[in-house]
JSON list of C-alpha atoms in Angstrom, two decimals:
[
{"chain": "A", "resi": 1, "resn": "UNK", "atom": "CA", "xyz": [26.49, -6.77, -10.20]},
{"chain": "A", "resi": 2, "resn": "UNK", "atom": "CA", "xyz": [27.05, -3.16, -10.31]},
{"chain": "A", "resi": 3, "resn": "UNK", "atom": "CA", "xyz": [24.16, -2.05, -10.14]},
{"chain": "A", "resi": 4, "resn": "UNK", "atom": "CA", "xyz": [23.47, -4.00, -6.88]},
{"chain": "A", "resi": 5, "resn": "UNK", "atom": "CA", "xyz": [26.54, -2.39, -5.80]},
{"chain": "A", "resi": 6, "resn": "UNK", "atom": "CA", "xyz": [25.09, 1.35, -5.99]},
{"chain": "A", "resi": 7, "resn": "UNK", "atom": "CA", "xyz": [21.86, 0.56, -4.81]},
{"chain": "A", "resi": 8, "resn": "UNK", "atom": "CA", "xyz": [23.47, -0.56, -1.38]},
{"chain": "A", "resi": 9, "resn": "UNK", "atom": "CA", "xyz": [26.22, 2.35, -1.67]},
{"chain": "A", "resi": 10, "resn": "UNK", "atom": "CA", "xyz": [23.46, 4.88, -2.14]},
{"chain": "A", "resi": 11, "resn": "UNK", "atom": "CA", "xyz": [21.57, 2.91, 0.88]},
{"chain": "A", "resi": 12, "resn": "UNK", "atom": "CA", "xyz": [24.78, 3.29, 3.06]},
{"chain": "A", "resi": 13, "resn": "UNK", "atom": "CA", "xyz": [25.53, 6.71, 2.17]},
{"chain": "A", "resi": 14, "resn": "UNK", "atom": "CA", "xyz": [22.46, 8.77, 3.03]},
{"chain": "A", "resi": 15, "resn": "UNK", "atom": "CA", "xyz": [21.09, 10.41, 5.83]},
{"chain": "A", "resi": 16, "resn": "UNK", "atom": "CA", "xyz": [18.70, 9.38, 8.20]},
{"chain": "A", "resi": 17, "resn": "UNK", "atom": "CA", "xyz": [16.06, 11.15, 8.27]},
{"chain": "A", "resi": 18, "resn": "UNK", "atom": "CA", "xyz": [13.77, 11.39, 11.52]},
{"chain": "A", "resi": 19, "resn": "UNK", "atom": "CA", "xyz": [11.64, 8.79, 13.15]},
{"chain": "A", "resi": 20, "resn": "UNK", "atom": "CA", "xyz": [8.01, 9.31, 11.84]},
{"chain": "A", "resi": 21, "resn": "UNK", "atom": "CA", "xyz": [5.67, 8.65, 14.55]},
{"chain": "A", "resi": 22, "resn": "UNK", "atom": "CA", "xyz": [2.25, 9.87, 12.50]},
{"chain": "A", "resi": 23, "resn": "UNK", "atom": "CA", "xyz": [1.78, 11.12, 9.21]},
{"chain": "A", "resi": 24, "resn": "UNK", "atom": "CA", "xyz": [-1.59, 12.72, 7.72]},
{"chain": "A", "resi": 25, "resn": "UNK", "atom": "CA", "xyz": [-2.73, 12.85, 4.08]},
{"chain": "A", "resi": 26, "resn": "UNK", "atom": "CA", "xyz": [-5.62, 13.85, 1.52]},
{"chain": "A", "resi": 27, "resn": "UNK", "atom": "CA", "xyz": [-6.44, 10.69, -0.81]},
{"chain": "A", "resi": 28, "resn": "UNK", "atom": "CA", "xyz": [-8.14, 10.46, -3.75]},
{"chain": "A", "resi": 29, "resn": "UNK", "atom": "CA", "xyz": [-8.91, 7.36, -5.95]},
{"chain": "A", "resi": 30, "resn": "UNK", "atom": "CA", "xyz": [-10.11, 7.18, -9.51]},
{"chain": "A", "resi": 31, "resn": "UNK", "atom": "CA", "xyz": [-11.30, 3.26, -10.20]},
{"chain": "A", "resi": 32, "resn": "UNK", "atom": "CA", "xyz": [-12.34, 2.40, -13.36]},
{"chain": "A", "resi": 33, "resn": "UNK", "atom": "CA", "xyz": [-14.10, -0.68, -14.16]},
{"chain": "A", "resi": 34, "resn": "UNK", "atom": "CA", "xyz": [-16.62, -1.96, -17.28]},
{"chain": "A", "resi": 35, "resn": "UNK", "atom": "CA", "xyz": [-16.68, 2.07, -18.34]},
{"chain": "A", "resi": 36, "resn": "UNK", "atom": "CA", "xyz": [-17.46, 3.31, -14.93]},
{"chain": "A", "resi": 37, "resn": "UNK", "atom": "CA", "xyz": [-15.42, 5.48, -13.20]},
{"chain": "A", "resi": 38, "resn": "UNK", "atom": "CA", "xyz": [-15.97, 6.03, -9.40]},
{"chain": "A", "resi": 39, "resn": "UNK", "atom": "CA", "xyz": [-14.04, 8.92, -7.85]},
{"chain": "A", "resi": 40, "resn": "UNK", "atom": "CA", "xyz": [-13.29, 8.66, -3.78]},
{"chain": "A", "resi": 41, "resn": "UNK", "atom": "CA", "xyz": [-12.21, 11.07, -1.55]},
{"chain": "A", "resi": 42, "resn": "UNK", "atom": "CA", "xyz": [-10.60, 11.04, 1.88]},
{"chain": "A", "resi": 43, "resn": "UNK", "atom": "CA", "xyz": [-7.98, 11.36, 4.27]},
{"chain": "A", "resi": 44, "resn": "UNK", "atom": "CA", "xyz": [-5.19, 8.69, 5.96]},
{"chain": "A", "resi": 45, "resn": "UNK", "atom": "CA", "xyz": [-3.90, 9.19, 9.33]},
{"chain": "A", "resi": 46, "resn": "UNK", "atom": "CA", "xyz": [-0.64, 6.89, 10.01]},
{"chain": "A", "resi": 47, "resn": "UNK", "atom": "CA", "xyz": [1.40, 6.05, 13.09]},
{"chain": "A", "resi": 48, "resn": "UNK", "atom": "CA", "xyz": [4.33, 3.84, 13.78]},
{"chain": "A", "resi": 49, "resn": "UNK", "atom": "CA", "xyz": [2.77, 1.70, 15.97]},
{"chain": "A", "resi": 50, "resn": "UNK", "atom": "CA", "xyz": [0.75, 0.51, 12.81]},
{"chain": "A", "resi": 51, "resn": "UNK", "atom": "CA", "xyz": [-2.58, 1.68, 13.64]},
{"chain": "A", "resi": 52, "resn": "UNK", "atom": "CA", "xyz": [-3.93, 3.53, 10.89]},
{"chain": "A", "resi": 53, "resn": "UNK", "atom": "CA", "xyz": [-7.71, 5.50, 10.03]},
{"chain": "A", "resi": 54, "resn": "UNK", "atom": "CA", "xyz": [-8.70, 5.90, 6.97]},
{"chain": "A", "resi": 55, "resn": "UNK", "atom": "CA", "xyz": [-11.61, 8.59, 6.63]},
{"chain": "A", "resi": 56, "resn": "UNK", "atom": "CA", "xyz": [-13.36, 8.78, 3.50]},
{"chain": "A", "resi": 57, "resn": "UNK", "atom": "CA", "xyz": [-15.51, 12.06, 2.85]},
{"chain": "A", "resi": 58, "resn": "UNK", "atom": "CA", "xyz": [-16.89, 11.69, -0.82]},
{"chain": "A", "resi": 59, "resn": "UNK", "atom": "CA", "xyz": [-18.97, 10.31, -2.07]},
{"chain": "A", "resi": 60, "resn": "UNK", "atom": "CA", "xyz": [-20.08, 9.07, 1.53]},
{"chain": "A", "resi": 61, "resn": "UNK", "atom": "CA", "xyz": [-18.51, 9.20, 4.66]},
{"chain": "A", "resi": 62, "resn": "UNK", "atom": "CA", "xyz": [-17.13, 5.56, 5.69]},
{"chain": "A", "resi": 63, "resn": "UNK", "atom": "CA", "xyz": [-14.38, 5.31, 8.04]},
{"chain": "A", "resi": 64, "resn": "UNK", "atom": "CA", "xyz": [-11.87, 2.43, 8.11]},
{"chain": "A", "resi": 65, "resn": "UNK", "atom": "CA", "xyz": [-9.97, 1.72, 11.56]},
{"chain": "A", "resi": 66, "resn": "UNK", "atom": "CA", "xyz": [-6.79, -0.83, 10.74]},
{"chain": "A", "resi": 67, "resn": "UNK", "atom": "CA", "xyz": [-3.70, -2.52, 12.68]},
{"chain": "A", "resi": 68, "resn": "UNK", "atom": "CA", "xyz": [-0.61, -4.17, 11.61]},
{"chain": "A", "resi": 69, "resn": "UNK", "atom": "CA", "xyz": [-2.39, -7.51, 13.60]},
{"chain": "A", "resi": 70, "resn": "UNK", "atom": "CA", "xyz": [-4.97, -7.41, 10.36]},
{"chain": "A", "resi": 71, "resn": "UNK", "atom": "CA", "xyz": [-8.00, -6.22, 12.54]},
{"chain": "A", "resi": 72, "resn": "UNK", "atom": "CA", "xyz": [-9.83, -4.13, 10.20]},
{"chain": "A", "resi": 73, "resn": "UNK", "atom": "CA", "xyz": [-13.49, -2.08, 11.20]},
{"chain": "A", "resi": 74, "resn": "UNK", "atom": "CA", "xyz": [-15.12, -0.91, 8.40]},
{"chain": "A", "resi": 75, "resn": "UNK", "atom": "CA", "xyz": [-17.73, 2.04, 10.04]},
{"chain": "A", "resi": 76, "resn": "UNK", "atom": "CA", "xyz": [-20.64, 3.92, 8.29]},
{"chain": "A", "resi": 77, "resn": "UNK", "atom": "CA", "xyz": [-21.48, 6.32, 10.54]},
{"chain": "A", "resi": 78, "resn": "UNK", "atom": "CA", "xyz": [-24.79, 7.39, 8.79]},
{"chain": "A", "resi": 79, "resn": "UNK", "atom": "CA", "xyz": [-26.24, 3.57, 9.52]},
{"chain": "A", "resi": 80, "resn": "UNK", "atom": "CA", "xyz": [-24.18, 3.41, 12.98]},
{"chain": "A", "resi": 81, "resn": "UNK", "atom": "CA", "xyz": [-23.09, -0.01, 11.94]},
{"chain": "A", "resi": 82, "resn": "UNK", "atom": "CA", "xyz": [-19.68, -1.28, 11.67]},
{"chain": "A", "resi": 83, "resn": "UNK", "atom": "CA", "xyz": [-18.11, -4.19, 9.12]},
{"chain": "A", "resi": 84, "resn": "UNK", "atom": "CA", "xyz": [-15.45, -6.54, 11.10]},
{"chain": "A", "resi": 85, "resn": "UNK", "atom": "CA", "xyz": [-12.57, -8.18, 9.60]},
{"chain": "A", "resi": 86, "resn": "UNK", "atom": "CA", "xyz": [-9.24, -9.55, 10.72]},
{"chain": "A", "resi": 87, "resn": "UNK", "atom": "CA", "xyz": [-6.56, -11.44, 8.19]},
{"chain": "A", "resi": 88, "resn": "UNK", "atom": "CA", "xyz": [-2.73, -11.07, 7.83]},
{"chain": "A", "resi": 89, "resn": "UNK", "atom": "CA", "xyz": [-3.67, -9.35, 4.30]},
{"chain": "A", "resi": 90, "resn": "UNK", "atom": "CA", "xyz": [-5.17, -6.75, 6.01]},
{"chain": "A", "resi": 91, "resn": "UNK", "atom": "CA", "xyz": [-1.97, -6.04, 8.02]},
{"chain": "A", "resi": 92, "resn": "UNK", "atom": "CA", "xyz": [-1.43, -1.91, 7.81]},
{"chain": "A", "resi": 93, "resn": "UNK", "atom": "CA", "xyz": [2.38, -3.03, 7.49]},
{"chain": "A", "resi": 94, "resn": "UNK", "atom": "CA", "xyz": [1.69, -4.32, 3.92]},
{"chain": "A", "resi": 95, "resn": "UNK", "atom": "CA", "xyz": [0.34, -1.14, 2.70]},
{"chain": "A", "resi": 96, "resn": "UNK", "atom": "CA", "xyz": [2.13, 1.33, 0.52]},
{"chain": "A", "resi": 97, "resn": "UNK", "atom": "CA", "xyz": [2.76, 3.75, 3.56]},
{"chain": "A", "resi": 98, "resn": "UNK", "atom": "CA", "xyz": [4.27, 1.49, 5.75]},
{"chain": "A", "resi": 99, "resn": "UNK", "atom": "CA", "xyz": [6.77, 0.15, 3.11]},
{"chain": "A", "resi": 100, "resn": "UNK", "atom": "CA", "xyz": [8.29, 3.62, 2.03]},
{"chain": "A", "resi": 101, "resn": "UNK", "atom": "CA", "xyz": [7.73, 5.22, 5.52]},
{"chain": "A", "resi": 102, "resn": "UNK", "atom": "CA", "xyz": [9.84, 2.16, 7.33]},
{"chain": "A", "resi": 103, "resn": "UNK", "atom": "CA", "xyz": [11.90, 1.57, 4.50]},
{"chain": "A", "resi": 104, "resn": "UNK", "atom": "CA", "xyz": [11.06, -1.81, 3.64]},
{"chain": "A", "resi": 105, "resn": "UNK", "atom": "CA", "xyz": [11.01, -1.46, 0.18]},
{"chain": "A", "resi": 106, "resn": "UNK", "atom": "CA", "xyz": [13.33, -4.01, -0.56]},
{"chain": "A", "resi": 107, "resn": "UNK", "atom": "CA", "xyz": [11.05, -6.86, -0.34]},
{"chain": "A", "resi": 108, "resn": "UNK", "atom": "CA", "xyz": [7.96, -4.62, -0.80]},
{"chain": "A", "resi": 109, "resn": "UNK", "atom": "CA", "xyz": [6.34, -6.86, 2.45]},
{"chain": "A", "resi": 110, "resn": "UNK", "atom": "CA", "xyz": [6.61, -10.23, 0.13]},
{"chain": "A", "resi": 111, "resn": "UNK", "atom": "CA", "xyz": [9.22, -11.85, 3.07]},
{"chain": "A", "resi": 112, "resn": "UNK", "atom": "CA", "xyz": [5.81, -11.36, 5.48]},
{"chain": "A", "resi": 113, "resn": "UNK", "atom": "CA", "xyz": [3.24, -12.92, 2.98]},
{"chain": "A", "resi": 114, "resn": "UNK", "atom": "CA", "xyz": [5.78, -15.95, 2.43]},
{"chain": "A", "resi": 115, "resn": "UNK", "atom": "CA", "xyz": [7.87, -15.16, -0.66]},
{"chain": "A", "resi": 116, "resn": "UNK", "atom": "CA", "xyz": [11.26, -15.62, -1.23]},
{"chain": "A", "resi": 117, "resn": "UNK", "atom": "CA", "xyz": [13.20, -13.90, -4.10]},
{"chain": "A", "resi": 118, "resn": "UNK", "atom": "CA", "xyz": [15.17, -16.49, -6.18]},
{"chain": "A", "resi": 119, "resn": "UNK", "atom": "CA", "xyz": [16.14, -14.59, -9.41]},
{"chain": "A", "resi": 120, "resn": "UNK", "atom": "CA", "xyz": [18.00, -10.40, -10.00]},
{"chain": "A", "resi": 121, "resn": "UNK", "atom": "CA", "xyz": [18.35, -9.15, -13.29]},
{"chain": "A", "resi": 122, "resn": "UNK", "atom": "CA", "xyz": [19.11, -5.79, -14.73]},
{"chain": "A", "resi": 123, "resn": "UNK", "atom": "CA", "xyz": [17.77, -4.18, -17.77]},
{"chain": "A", "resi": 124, "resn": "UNK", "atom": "CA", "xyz": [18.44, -0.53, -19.19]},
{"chain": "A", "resi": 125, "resn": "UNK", "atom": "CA", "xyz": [20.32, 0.40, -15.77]},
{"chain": "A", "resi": 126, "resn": "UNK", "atom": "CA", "xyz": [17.00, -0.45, -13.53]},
{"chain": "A", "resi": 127, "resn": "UNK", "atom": "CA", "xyz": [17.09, -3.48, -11.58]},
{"chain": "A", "resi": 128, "resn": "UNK", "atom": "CA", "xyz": [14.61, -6.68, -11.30]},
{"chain": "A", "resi": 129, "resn": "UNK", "atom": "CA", "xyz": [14.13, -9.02, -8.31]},
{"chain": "A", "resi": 130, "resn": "UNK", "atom": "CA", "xyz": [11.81, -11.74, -8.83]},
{"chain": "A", "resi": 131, "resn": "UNK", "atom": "CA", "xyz": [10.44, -13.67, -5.84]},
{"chain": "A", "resi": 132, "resn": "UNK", "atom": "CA", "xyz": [8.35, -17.07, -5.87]},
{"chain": "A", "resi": 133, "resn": "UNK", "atom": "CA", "xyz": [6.33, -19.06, -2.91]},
{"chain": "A", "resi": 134, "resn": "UNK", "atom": "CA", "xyz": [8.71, -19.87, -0.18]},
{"chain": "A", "resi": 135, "resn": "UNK", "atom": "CA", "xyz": [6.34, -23.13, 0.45]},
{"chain": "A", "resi": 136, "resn": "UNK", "atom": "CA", "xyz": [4.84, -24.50, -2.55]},
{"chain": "A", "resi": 137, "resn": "UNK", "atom": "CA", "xyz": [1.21, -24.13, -2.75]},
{"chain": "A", "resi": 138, "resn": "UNK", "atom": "CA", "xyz": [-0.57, -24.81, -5.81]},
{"chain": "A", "resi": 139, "resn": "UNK", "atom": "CA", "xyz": [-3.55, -23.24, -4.00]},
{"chain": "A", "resi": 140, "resn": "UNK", "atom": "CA", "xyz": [-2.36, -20.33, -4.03]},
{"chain": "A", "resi": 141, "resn": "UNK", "atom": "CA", "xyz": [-3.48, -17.67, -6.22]},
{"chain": "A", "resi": 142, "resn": "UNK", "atom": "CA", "xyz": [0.00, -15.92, -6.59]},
{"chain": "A", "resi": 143, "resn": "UNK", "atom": "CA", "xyz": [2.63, -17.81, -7.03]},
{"chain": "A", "resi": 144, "resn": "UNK", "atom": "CA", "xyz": [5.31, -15.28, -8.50]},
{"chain": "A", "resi": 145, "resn": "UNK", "atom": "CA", "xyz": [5.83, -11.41, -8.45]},
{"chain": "A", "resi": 146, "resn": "UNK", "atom": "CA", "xyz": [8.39, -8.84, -10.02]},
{"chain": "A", "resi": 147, "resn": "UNK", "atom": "CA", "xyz": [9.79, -5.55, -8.63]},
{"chain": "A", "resi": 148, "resn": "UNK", "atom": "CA", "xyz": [11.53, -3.45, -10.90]},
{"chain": "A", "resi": 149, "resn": "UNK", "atom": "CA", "xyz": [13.10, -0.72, -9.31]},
{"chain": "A", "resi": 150, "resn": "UNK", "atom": "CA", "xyz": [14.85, 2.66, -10.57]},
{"chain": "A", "resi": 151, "resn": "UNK", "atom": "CA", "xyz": [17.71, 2.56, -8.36]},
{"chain": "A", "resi": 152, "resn": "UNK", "atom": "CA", "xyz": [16.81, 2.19, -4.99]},
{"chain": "A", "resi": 153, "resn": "UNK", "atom": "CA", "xyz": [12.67, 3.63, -5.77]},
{"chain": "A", "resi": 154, "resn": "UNK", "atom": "CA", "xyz": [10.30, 0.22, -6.93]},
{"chain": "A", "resi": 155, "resn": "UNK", "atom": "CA", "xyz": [8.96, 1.77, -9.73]},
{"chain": "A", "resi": 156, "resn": "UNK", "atom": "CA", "xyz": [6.75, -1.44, -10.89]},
{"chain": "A", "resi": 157, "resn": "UNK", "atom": "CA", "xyz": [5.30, -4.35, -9.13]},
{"chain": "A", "resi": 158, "resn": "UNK", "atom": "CA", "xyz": [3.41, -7.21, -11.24]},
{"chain": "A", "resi": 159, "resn": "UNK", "atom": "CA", "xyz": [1.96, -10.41, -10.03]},
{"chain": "A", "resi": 160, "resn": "UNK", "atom": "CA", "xyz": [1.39, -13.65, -11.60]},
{"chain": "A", "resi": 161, "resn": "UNK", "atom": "CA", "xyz": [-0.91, -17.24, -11.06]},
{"chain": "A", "resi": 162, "resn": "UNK", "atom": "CA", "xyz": [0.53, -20.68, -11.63]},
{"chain": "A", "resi": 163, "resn": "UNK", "atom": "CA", "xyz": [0.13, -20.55, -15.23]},
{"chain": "A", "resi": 164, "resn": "UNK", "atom": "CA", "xyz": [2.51, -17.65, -15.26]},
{"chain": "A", "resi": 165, "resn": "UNK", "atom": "CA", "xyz": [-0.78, -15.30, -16.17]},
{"chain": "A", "resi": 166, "resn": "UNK", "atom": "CA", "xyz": [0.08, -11.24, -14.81]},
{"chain": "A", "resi": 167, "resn": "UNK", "atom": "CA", "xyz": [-3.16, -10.67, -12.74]},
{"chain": "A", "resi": 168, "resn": "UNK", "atom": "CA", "xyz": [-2.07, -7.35, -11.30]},
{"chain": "A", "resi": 169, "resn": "UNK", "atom": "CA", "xyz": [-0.02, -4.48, -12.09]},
{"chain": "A", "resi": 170, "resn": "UNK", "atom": "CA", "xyz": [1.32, -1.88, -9.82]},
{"chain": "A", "resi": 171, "resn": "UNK", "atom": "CA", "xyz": [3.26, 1.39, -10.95]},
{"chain": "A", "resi": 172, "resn": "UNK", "atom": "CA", "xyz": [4.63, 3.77, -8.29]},
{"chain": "A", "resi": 173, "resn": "UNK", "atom": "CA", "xyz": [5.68, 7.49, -9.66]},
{"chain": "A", "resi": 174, "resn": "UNK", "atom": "CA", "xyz": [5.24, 11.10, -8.50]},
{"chain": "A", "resi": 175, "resn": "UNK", "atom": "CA", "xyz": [8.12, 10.74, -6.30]},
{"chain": "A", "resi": 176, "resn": "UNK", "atom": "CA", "xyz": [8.39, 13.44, -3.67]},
{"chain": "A", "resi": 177, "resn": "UNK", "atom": "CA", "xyz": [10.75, 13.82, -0.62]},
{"chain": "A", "resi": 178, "resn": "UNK", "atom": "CA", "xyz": [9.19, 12.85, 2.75]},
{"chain": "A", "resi": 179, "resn": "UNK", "atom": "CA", "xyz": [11.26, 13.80, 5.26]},
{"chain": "A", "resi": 180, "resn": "UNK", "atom": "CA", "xyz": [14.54, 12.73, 3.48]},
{"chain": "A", "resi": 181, "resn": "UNK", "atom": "CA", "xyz": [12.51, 9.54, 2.41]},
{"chain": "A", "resi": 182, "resn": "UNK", "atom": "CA", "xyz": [11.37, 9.02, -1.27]},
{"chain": "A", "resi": 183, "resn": "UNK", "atom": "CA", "xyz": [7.55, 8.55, -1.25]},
{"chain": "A", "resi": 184, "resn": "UNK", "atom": "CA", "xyz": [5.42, 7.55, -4.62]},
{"chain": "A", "resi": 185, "resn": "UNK", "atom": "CA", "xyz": [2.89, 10.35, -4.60]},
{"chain": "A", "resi": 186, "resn": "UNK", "atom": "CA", "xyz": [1.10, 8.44, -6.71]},
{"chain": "A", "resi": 187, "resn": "UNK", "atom": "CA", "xyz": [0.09, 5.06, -8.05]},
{"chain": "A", "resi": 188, "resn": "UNK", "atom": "CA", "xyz": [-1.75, 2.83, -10.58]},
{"chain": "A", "resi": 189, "resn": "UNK", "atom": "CA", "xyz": [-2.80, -0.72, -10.11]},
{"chain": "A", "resi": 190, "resn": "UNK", "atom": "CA", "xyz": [-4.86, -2.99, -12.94]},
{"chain": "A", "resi": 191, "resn": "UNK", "atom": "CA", "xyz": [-6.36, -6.06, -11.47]},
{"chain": "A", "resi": 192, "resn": "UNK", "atom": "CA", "xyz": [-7.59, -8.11, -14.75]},
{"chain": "A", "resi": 193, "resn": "UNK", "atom": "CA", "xyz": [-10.37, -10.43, -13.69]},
{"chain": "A", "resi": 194, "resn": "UNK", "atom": "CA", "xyz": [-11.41, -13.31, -16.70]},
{"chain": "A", "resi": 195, "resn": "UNK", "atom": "CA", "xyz": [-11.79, -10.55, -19.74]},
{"chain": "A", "resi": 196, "resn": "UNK", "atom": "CA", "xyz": [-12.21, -7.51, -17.42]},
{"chain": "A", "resi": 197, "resn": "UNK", "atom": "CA", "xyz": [-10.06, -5.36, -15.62]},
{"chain": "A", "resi": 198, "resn": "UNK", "atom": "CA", "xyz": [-10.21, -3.12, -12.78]},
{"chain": "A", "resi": 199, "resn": "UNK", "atom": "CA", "xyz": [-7.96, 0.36, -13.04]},
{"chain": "A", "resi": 200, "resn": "UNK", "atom": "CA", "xyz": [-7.15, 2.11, -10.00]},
{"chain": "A", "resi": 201, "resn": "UNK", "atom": "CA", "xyz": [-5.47, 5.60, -9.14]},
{"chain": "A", "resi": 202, "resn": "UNK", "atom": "CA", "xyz": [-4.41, 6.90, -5.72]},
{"chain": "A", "resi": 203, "resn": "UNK", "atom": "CA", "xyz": [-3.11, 10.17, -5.63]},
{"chain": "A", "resi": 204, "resn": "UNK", "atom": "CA", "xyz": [-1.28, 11.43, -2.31]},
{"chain": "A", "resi": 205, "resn": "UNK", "atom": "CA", "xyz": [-1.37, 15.01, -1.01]},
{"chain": "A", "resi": 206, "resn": "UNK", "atom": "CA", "xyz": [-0.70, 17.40, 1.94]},
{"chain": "A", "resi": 207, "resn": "UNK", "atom": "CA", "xyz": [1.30, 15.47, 3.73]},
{"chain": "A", "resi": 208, "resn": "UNK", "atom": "CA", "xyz": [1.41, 16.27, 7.97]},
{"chain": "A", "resi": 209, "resn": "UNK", "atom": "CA", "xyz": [4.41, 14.77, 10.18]},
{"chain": "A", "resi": 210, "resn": "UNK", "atom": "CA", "xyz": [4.79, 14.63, 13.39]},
{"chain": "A", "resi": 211, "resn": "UNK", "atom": "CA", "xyz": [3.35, 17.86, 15.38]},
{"chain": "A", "resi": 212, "resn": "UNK", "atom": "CA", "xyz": [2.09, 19.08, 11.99]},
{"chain": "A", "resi": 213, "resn": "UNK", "atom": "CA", "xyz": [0.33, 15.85, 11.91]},
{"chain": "A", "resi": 214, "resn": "UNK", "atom": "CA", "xyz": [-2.60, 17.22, 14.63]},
{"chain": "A", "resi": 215, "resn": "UNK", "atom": "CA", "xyz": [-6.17, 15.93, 13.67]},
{"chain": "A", "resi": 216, "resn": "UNK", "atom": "CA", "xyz": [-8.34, 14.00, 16.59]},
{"chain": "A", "resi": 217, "resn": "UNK", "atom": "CA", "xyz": [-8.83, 11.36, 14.29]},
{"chain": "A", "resi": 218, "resn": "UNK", "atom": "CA", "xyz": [-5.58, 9.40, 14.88]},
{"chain": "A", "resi": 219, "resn": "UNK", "atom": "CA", "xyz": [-7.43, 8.96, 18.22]},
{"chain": "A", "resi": 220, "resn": "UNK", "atom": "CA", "xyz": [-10.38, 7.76, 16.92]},
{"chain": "A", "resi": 221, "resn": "UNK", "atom": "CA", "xyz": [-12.42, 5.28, 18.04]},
{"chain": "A", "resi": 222, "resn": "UNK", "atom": "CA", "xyz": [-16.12, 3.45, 16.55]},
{"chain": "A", "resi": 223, "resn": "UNK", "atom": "CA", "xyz": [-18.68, 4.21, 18.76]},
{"chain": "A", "resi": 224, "resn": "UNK", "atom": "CA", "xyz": [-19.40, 1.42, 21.36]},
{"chain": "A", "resi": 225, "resn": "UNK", "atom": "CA", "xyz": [-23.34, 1.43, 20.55]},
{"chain": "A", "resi": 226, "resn": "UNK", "atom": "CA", "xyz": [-22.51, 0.69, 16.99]},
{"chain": "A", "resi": 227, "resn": "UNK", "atom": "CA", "xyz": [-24.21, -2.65, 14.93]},
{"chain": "A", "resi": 228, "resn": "UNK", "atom": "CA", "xyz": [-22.50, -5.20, 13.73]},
{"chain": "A", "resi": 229, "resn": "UNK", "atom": "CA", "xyz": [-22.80, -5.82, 10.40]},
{"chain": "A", "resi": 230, "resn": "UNK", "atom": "CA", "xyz": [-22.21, -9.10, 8.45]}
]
């Protein structure tokens, strides 16, 4: 399929940009749900290894201390007490940073949660890989998802349940340069829940690499004397 074609051509044909070994950026997050809007504020602080702080600043400071193992802290500094969680979904390398930043958007991490494509389609020169459950599992509450991509940039992401129902949406746009690599500055995801739905937008900004990338919190660590909370 031609299109298939230029997407690996264009792969093949540019330059390599430079290894990323941390990257720093403002976040902010509009969610709207049953006519509420909630606004969120904060910053991310990436590295290759895969550990990865997320510090939010408005409307209360909560800091969020991740690996690509899934071990996830959740810290509230004003109550001293600390969240735990650990689960392969929680895995930093199946977040939006680590799929543009190591340039696994091919698969968009659905190979590591157990998907296998099965169908490629093009529409309106943009191509469509569908992927299903590599191990049947009618347990499962996805069971197929689409990427659409604009040439080689996954520009759409939707997920569906056993009954073929969509129960999320993802759009990636804003595109900016990265270091040579193509990075959605922004993104929208609807999660629809019975006759509800959930709308969420991240907005990327300032982005640090490397020495630029300087703050002490990529060396952060939760204080020893902190609770745990359940």
């Amino acid at each position: 399929m031609k299109i298939v074609f230029l997407l690996l051509v264009s792969n093949l044909l540019s330059p390599s940009p430079q290894t990323i070994e941390r990257l720093s950026a403002t976040i902010t997050t509009r969610q709207v749900q049953q006519g509420k809007s909630v606004t969120v504020r904060g910053e991310v602080f990436y590295q290759q290894n895969g550990n990865m702080i997320t510090h939010f600043t408005f409307p209360r400071e909560v800091i969020i201390v991740a690996n690509k193992l899934g071990e996830t802290r959740i810290y509230d500094p004003r109550q001293n007490a600390v969240i735990r969680y650990q689960s392969e979904a929680f895995s930093t390398q199946t977040t939006q940073l680590a799929f543009f930043l190591n340039g696994t958007t091919s698969d968009m991490g659905l190979t590591q949660l157990g998907f296998v494509q099965d169908k490629t389609t093009s529409a309106d020169k943009l191509l469509i890989t569908e992927w299903r459950l590599k191990t049947p599992d009618k347990k499962a509450s996805i069971q197929r998802v689409k990427i659409v991509y604009d040439r080689a940039n996954p520009i759409y992401m939707h997920y569906s349940d056993g009954a073929g129902k969509i129960i999320r949406k993802v759009f990636y746009y804003s595109y900016q340069s990265i270091d040579g690599r193509p990075f959605p500055a922004t993104t929208t995801e609807i999660v629809y829940q019975d006759r509800d739905s959930t709308v969420s937008k991240n907005v990327y900004a300032d982005f640090r690499l490397n020495r630029d990338a300087t703050s002490h919190y990529f060396d952060y660590t939760i204080p020893a004397n902190a609770k745990i909370s359940q």
